PDB file of C-alpha atoms and ligand atoms in Angstrom:
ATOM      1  CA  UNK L   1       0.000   0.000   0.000  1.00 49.00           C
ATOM      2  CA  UNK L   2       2.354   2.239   1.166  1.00 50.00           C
ATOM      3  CA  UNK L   3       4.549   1.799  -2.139  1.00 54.00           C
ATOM      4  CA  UNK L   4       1.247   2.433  -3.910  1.00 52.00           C
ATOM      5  CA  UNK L   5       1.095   6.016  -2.676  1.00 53.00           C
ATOM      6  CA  UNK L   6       4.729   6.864  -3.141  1.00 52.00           C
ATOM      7  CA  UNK L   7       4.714   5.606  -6.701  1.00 52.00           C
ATOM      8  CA  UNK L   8       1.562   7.595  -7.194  1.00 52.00           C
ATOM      9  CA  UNK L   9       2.763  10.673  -5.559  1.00 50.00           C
ATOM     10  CA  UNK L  10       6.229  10.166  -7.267  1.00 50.00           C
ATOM     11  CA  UNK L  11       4.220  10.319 -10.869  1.00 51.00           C
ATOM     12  CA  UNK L  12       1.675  12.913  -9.450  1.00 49.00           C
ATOM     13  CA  UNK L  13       4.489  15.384  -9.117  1.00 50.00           C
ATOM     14  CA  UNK L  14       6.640  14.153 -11.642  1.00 50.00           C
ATOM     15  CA  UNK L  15       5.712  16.593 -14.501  1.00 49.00           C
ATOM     16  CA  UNK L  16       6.588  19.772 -11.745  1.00 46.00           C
ATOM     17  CA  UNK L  17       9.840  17.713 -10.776  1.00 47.00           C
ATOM     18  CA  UNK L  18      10.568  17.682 -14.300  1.00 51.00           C
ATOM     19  CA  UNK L  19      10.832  21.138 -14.950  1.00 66.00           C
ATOM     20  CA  UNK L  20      14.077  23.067 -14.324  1.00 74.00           C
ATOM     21  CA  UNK L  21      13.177  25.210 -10.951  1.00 85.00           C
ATOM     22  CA  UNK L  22      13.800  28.607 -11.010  1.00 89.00           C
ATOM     23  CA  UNK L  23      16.910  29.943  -9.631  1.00 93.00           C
ATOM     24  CA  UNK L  24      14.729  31.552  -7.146  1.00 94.00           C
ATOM     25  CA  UNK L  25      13.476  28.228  -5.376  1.00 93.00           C
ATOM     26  CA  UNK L  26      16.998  26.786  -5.533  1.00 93.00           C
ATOM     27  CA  UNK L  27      18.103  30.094  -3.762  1.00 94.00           C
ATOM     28  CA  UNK L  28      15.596  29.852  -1.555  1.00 94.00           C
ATOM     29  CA  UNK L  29      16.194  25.729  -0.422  1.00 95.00           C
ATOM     30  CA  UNK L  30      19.807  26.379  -0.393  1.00 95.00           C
ATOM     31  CA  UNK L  31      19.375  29.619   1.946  1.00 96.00           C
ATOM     32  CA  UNK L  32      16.908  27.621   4.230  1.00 96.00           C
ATOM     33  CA  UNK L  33      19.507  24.932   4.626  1.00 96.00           C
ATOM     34  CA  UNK L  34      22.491  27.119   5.088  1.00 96.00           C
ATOM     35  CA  UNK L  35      20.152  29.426   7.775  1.00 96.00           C
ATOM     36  CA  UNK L  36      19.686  26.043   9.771  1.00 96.00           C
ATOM     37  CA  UNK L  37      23.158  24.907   9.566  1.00 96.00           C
ATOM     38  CA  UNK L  38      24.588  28.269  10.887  1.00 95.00           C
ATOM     39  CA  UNK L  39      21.676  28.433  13.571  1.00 94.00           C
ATOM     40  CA  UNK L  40      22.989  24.948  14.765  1.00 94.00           C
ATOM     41  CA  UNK L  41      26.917  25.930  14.527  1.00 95.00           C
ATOM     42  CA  UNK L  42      25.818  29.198  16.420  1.00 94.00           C
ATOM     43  CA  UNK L  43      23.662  27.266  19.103  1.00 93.00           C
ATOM     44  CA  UNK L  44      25.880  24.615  19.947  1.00 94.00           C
ATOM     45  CA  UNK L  45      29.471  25.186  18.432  1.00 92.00           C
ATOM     46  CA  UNK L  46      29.464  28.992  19.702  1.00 90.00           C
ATOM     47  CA  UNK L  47      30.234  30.084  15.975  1.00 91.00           C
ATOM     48  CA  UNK L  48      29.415  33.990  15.848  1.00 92.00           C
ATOM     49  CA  UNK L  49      26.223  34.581  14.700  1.00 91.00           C
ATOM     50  CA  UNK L  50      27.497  37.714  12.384  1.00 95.00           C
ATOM     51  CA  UNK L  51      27.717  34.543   9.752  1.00 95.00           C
ATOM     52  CA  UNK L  52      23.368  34.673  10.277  1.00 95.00           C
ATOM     53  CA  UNK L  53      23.348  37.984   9.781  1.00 95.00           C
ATOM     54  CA  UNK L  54      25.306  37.921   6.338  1.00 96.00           C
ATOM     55  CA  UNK L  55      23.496  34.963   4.710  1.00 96.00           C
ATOM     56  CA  UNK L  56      20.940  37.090   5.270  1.00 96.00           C
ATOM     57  CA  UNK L  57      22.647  40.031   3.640  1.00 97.00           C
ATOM     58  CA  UNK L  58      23.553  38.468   0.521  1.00 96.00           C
ATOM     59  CA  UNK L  59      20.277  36.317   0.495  1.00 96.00           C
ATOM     60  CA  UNK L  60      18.066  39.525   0.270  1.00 96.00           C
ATOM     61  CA  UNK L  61      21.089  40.693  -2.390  1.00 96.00           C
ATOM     62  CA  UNK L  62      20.432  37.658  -4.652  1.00 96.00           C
ATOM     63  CA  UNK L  63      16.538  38.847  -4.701  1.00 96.00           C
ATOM     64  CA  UNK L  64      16.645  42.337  -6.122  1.00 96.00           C
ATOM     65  CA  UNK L  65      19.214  41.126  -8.004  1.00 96.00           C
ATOM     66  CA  UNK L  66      17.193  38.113  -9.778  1.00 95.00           C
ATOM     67  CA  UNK L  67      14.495  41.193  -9.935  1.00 95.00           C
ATOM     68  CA  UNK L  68      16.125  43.504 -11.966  1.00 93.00           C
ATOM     69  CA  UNK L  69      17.975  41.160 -14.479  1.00 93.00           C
ATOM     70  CA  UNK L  70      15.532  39.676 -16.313  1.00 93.00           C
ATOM     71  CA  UNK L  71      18.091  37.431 -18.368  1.00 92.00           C
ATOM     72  CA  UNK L  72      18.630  35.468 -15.199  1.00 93.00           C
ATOM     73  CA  UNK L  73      15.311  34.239 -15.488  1.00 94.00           C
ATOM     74  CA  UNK L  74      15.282  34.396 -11.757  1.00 95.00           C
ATOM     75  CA  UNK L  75      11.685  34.448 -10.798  1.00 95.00           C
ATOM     76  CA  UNK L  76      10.345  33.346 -13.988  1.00 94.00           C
ATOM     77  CA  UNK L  77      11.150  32.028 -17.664  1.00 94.00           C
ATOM     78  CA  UNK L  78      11.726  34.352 -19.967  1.00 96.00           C
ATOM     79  CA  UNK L  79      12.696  34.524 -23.862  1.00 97.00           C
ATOM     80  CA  UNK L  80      16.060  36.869 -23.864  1.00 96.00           C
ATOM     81  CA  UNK L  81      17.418  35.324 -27.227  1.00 96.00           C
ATOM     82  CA  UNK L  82      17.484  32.804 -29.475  1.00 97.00           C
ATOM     83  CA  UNK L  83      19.756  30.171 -31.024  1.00 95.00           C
ATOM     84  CA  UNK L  84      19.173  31.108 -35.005  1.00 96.00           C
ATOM     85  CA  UNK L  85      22.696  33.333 -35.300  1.00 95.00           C
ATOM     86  CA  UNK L  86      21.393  34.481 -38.500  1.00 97.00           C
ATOM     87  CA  UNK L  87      18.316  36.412 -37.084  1.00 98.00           C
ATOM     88  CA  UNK L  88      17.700  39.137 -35.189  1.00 98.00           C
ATOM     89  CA  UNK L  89      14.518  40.932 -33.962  1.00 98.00           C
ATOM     90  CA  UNK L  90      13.653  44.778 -32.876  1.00 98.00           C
ATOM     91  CA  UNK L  91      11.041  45.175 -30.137  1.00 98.00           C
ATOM     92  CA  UNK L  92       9.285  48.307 -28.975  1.00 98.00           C
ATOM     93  CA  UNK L  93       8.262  49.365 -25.574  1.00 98.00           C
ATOM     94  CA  UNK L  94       5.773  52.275 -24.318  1.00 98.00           C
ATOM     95  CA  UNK L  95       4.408  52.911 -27.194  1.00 95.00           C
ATOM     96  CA  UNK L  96       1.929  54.087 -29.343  1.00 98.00           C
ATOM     97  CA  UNK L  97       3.627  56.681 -28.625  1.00 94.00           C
ATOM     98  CA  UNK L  98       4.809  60.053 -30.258  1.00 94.00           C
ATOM     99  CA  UNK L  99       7.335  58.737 -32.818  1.00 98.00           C
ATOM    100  CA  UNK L 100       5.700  55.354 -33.840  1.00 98.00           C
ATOM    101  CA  UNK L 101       4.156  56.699 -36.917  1.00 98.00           C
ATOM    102  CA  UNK L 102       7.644  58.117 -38.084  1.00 98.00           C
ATOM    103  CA  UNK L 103       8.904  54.497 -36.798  1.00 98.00           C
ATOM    104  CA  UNK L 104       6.189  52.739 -38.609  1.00 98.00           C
ATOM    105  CA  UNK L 105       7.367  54.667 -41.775  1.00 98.00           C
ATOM    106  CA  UNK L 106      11.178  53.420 -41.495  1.00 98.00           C
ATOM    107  CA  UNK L 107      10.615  49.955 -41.010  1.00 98.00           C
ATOM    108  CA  UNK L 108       7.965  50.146 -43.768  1.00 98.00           C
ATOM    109  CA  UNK L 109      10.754  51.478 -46.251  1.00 98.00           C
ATOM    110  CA  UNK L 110      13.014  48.802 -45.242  1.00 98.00           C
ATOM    111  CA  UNK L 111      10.717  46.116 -45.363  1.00 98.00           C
ATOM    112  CA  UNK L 112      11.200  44.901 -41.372  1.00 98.00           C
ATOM    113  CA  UNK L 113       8.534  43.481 -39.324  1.00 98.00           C
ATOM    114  CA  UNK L 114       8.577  44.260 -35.327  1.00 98.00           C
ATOM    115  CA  UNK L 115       6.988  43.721 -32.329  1.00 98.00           C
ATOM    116  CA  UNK L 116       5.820  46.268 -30.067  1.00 98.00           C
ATOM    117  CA  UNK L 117       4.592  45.830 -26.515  1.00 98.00           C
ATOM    118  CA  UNK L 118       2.144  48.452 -26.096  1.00 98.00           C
ATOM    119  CA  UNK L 119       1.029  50.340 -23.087  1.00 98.00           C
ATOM    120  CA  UNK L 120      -3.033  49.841 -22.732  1.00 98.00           C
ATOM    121  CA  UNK L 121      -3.672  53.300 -21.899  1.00 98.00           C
ATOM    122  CA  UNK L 122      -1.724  54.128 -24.812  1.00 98.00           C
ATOM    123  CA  UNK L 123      -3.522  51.765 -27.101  1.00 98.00           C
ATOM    124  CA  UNK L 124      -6.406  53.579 -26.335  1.00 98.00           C
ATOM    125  CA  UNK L 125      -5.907  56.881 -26.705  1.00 98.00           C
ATOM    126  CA  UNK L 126      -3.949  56.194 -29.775  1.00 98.00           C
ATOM    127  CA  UNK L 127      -5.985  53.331 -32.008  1.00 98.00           C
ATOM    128  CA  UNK L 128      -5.200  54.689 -35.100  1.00 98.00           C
ATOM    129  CA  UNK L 129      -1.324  53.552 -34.594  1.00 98.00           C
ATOM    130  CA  UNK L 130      -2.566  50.018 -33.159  1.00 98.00           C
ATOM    131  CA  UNK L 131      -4.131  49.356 -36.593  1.00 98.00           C
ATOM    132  CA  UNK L 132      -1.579  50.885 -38.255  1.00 98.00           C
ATOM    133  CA  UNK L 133       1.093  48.341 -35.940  1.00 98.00           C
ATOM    134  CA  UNK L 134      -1.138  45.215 -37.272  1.00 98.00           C
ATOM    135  CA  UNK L 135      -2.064  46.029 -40.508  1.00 98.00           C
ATOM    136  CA  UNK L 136       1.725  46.570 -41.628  1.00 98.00           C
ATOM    137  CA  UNK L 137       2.639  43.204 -40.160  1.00 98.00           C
ATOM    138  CA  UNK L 138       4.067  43.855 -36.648  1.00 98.00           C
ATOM    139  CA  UNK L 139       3.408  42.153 -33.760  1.00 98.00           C
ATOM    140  CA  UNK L 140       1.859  43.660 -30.988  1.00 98.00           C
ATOM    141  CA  UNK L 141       2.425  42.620 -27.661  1.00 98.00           C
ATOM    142  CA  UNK L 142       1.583  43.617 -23.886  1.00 98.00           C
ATOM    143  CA  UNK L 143       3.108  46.256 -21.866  1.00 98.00           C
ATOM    144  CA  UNK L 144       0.796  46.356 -19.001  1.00 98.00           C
ATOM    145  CA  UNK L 145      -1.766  48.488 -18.769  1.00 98.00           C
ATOM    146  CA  UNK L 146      -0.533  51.398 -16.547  1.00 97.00           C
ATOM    147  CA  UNK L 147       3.136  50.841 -16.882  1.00 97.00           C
ATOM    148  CA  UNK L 148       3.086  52.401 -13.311  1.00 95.00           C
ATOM    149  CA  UNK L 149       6.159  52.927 -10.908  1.00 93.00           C
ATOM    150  CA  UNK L 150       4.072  50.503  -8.528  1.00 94.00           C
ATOM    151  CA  UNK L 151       3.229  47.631 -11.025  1.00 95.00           C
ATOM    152  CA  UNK L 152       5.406  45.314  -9.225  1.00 95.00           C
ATOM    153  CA  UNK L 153       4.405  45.717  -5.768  1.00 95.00           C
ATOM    154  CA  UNK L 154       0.436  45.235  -6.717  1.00 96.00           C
ATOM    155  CA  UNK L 155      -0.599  41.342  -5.877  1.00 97.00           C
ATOM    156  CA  UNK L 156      -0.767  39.093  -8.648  1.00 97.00           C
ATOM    157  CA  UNK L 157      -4.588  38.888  -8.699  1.00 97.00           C
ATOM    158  CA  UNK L 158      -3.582  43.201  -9.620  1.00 97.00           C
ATOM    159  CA  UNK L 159      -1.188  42.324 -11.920  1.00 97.00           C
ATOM    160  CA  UNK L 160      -3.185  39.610 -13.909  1.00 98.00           C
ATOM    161  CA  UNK L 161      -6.162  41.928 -13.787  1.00 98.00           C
ATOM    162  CA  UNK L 162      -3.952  44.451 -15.640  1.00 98.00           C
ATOM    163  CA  UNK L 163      -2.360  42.656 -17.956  1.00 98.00           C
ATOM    164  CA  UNK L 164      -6.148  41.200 -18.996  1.00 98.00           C
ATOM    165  CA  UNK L 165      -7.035  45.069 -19.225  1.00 98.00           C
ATOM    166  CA  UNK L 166      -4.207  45.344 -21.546  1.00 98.00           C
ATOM    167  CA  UNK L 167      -4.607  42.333 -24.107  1.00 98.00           C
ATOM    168  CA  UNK L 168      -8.787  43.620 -24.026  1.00 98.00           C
ATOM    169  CA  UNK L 169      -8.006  47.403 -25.358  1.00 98.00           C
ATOM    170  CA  UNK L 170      -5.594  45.215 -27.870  1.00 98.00           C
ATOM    171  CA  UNK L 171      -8.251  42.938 -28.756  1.00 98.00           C
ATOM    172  CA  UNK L 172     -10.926  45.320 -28.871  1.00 98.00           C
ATOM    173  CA  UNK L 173      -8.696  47.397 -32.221  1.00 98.00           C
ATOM    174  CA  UNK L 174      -7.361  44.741 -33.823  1.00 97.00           C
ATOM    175  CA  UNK L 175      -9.185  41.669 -32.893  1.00 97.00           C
ATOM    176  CA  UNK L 176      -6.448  39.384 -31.674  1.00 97.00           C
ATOM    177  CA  UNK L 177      -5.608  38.663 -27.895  1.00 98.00           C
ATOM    178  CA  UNK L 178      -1.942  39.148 -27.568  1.00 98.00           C
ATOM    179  CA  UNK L 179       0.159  36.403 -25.721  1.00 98.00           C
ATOM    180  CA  UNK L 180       3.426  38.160 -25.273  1.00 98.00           C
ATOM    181  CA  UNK L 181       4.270  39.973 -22.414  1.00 98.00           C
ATOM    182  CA  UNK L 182       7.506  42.051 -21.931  1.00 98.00           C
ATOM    183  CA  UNK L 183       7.724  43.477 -17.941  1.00 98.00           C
ATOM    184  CA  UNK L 184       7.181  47.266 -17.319  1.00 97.00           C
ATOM    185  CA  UNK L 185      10.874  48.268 -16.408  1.00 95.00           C
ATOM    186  CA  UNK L 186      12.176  44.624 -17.093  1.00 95.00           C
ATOM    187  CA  UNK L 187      11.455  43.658 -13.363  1.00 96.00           C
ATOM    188  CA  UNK L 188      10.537  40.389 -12.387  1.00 96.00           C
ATOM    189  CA  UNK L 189       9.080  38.665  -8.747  1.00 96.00           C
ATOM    190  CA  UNK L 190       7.158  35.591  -7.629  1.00 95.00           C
ATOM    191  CA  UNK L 191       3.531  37.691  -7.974  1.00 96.00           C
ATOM    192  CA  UNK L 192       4.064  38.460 -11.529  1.00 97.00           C
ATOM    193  CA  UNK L 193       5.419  34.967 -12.144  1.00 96.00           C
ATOM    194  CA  UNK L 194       2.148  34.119 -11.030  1.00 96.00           C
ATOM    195  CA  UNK L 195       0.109  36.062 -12.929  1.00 97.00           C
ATOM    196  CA  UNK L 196       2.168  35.634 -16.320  1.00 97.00           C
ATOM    197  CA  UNK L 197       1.486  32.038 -15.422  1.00 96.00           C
ATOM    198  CA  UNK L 198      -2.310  32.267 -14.833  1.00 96.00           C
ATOM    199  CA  UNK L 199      -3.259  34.098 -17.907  1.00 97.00           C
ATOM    200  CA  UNK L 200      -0.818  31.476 -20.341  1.00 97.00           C
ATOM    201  CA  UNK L 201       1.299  34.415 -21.931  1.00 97.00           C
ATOM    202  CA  UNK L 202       4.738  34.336 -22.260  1.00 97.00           C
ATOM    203  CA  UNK L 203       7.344  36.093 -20.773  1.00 97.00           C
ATOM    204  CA  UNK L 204       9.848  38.040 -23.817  1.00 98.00           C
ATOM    205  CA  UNK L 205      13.032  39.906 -22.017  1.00 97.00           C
ATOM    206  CA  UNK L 206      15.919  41.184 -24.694  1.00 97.00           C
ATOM    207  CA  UNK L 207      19.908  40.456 -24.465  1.00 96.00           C
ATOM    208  CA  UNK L 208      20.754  43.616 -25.795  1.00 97.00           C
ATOM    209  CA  UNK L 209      19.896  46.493 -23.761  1.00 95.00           C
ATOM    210  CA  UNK L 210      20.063  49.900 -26.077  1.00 96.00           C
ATOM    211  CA  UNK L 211      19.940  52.649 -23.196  1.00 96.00           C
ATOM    212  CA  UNK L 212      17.948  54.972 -25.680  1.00 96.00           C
ATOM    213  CA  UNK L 213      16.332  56.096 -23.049  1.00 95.00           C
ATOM    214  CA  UNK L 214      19.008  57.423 -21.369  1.00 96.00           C
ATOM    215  CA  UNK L 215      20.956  57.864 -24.769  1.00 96.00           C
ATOM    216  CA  UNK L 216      22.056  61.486 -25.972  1.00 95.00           C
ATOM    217  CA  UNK L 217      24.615  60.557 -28.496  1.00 97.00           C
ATOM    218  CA  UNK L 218      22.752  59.127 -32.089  1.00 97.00           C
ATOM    219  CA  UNK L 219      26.353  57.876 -33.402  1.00 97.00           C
ATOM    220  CA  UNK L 220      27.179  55.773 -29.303  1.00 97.00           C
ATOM    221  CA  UNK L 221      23.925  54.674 -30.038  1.00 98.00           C
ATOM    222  CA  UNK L 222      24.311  53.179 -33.080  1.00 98.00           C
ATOM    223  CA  UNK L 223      27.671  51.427 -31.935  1.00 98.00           C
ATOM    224  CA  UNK L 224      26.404  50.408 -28.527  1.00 97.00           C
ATOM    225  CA  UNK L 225      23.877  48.240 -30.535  1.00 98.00           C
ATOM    226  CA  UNK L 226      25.893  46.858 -33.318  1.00 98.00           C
ATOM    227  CA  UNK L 227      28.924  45.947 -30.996  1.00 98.00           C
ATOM    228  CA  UNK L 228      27.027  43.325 -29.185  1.00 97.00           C
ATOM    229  CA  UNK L 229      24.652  41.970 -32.054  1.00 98.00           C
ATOM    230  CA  UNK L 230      25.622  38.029 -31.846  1.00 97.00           C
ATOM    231  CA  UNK L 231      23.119  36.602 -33.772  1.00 97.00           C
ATOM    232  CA  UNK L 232      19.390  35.132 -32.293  1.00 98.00           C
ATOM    233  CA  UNK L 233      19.577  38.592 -30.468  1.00 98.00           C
ATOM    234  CA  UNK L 234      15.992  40.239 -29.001  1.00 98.00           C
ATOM    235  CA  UNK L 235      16.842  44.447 -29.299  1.00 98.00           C
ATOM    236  CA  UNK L 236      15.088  46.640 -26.691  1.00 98.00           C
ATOM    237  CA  UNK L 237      14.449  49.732 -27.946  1.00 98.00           C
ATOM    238  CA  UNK L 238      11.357  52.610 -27.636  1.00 98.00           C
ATOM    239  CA  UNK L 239       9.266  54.039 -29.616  1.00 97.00           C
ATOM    240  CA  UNK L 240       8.611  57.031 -27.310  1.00 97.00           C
ATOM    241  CA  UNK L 241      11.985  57.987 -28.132  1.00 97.00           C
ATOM    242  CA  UNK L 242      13.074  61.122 -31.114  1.00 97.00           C
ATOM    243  CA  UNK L 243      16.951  59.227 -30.481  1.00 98.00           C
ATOM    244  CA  UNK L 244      15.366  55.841 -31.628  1.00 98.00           C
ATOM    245  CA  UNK L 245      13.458  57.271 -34.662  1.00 98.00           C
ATOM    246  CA  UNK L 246      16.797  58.926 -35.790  1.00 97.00           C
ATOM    247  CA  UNK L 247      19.166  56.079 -35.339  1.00 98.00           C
ATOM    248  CA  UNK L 248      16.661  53.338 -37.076  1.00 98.00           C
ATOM    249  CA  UNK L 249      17.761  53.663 -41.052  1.00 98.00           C
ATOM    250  CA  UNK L 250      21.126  53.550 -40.230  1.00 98.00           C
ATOM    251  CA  UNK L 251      20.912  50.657 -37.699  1.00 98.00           C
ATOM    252  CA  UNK L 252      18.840  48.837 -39.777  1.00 98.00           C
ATOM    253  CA  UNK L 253      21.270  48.888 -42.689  1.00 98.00           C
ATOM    254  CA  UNK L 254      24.214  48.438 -41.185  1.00 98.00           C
ATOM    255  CA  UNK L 255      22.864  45.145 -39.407  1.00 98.00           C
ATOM    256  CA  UNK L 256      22.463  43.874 -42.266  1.00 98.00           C
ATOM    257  CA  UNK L 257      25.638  44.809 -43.462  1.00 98.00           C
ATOM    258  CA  UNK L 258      27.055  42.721 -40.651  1.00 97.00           C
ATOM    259  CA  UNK L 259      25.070  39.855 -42.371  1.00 97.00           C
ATOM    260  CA  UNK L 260      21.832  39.340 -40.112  1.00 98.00           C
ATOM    261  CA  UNK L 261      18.715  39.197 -41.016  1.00 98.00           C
ATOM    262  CA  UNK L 262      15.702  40.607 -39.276  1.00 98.00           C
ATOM    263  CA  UNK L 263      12.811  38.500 -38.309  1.00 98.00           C
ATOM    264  CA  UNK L 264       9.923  38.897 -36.192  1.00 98.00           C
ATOM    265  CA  UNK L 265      10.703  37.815 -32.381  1.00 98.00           C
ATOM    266  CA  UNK L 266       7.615  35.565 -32.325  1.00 98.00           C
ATOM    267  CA  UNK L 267       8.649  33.814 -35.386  1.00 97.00           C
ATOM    268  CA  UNK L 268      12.625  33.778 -34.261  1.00 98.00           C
ATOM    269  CA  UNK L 269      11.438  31.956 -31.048  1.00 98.00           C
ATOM    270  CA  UNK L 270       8.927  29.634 -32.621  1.00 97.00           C
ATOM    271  CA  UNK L 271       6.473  31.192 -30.476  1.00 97.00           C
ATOM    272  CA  UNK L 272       2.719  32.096 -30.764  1.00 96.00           C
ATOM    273  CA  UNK L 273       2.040  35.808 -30.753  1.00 97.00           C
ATOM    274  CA  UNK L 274      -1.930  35.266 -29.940  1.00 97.00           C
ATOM    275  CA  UNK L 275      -4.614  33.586 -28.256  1.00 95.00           C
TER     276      UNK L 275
HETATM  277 ZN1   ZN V 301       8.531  50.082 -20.474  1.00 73.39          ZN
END
């Protein structure tokens, strides 16, 4: 009987057992385990108990860490690249915003299709540039709704209910529920795992970082992005951004001068880009 229920429960749980576990839950077990050793050495081999204090320290490092680099996939499984070397794909955050017409016009001259990960409230004040995103081929993806400086400390019941308030304004313009999701600021944690989870989208991150946010110089820009183009790479870039709309002709060409070829990130990551 007995080995009745343990083969059962062994098979039960063998499909979660199966997948890789985050490095979150392996931090987690291994910090449990250390914390109990170090309470036992401190209890009854008189070992200082500054060791408790940082385990804790670089613990509750390891966390905001695993938070703010999404690559990690700390919290949750994200797409940050793929392995075709001869593709690579632009993405969009914020927008519609004030240069994604100009944006739209570019990439329509060069014959690239992109994805953008919209902002709901944008999508609806702006549905003219959400038809104009699907009609030309692009993909368009989910942002959040708000985008807010406190997305990430709302529950996970919050978040899912925002990211469902995004993909409806989507839905609602161009008829398609989107299943990508890229996090506001890039910022991952257990509730948004969660959420991601419940509503069966998919999580897209980026390996190479622009900083055209941040950028002033069109020309660093340019070279910042081309420097670390590998191949399979996922570009984060804005269009809310006048820097992004200048750079995009040249960047575009000259990628292809270094002999890629831009694709779509759905496609690149064999991936499905709606409900
Ligand atoms: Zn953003």
């Amino acid at each position: 009987m007995f080995h009745y229920w343990l083969v059962a429960a062994i098979f039960g749980h063998y499909k979660e057992i199966a997948k890789p576990l985050r490095p979150y839950t392996i931090s987690s077990i291994a910090f449990i385990i250390l914390l109990l050793a170090l309470d036992f050495a401190y209890f009854f081999a008189g070992m200082s108990g500054w060791w408790i204090l940082v385990l804790a320290i670089v613990y509750i490092h390891l966390l905001v860490l695993g938070a703010v680099f999404i690559e990690w996939n700390f919290y949750l499984r994200s797409y940050n690249k793929s392995g075709k070397q001869g593709l690579v794909a632009l993405t969009f955050d914020d927008g519609p915003g004030q240069e994604t017409a100009a944006i739209l016009d570019v990439l329509k001259e060069q014959g690239v299709q992109a994805a953008f990960f919209s902002i709901g409230k944008n999508v609806i004040a702006h549905p003219d540039l959400v038809k104009r995103w699907h009609n030309e081929g692009h993909l368009v993806g989910n942002h959040s709704y708000a985008h807010g400086f406190n997305f990430d400390w709302q529950s996970s019941r919050k978040m899912a209910e925002e990211l469902q308030q995004a993909n409806e304004a989507v839905c609602a313009i161009t008829g398609k529920t989107p299943k990508l999701f890229r996090p506001p600021y890039g910022v991952t944690n257990p509730n948004l795992a969660r959420a991601v989870k419940k509503l069966a989208m998919s999580s897209i991150g980026w390996n190479v970082r622009s900083f055209d946010t941040t950028a002033r110089d069109p020309s660093q820009l340019i070279e910042r992005i081309l420097n670390r183009l590998k191949g399979g790479d996922i570009i984060l870039l804005h269009d809310t951004m006048p820097i992004t709309r200048e750079i995009l002709t040249e960047l575009i060409v000259r990628t292809r001068q270094k002999g890629f070829t831009f694709a779509r990130v759905d496609q690149m990551l064999d991936l499905e880009a709606y409900a």
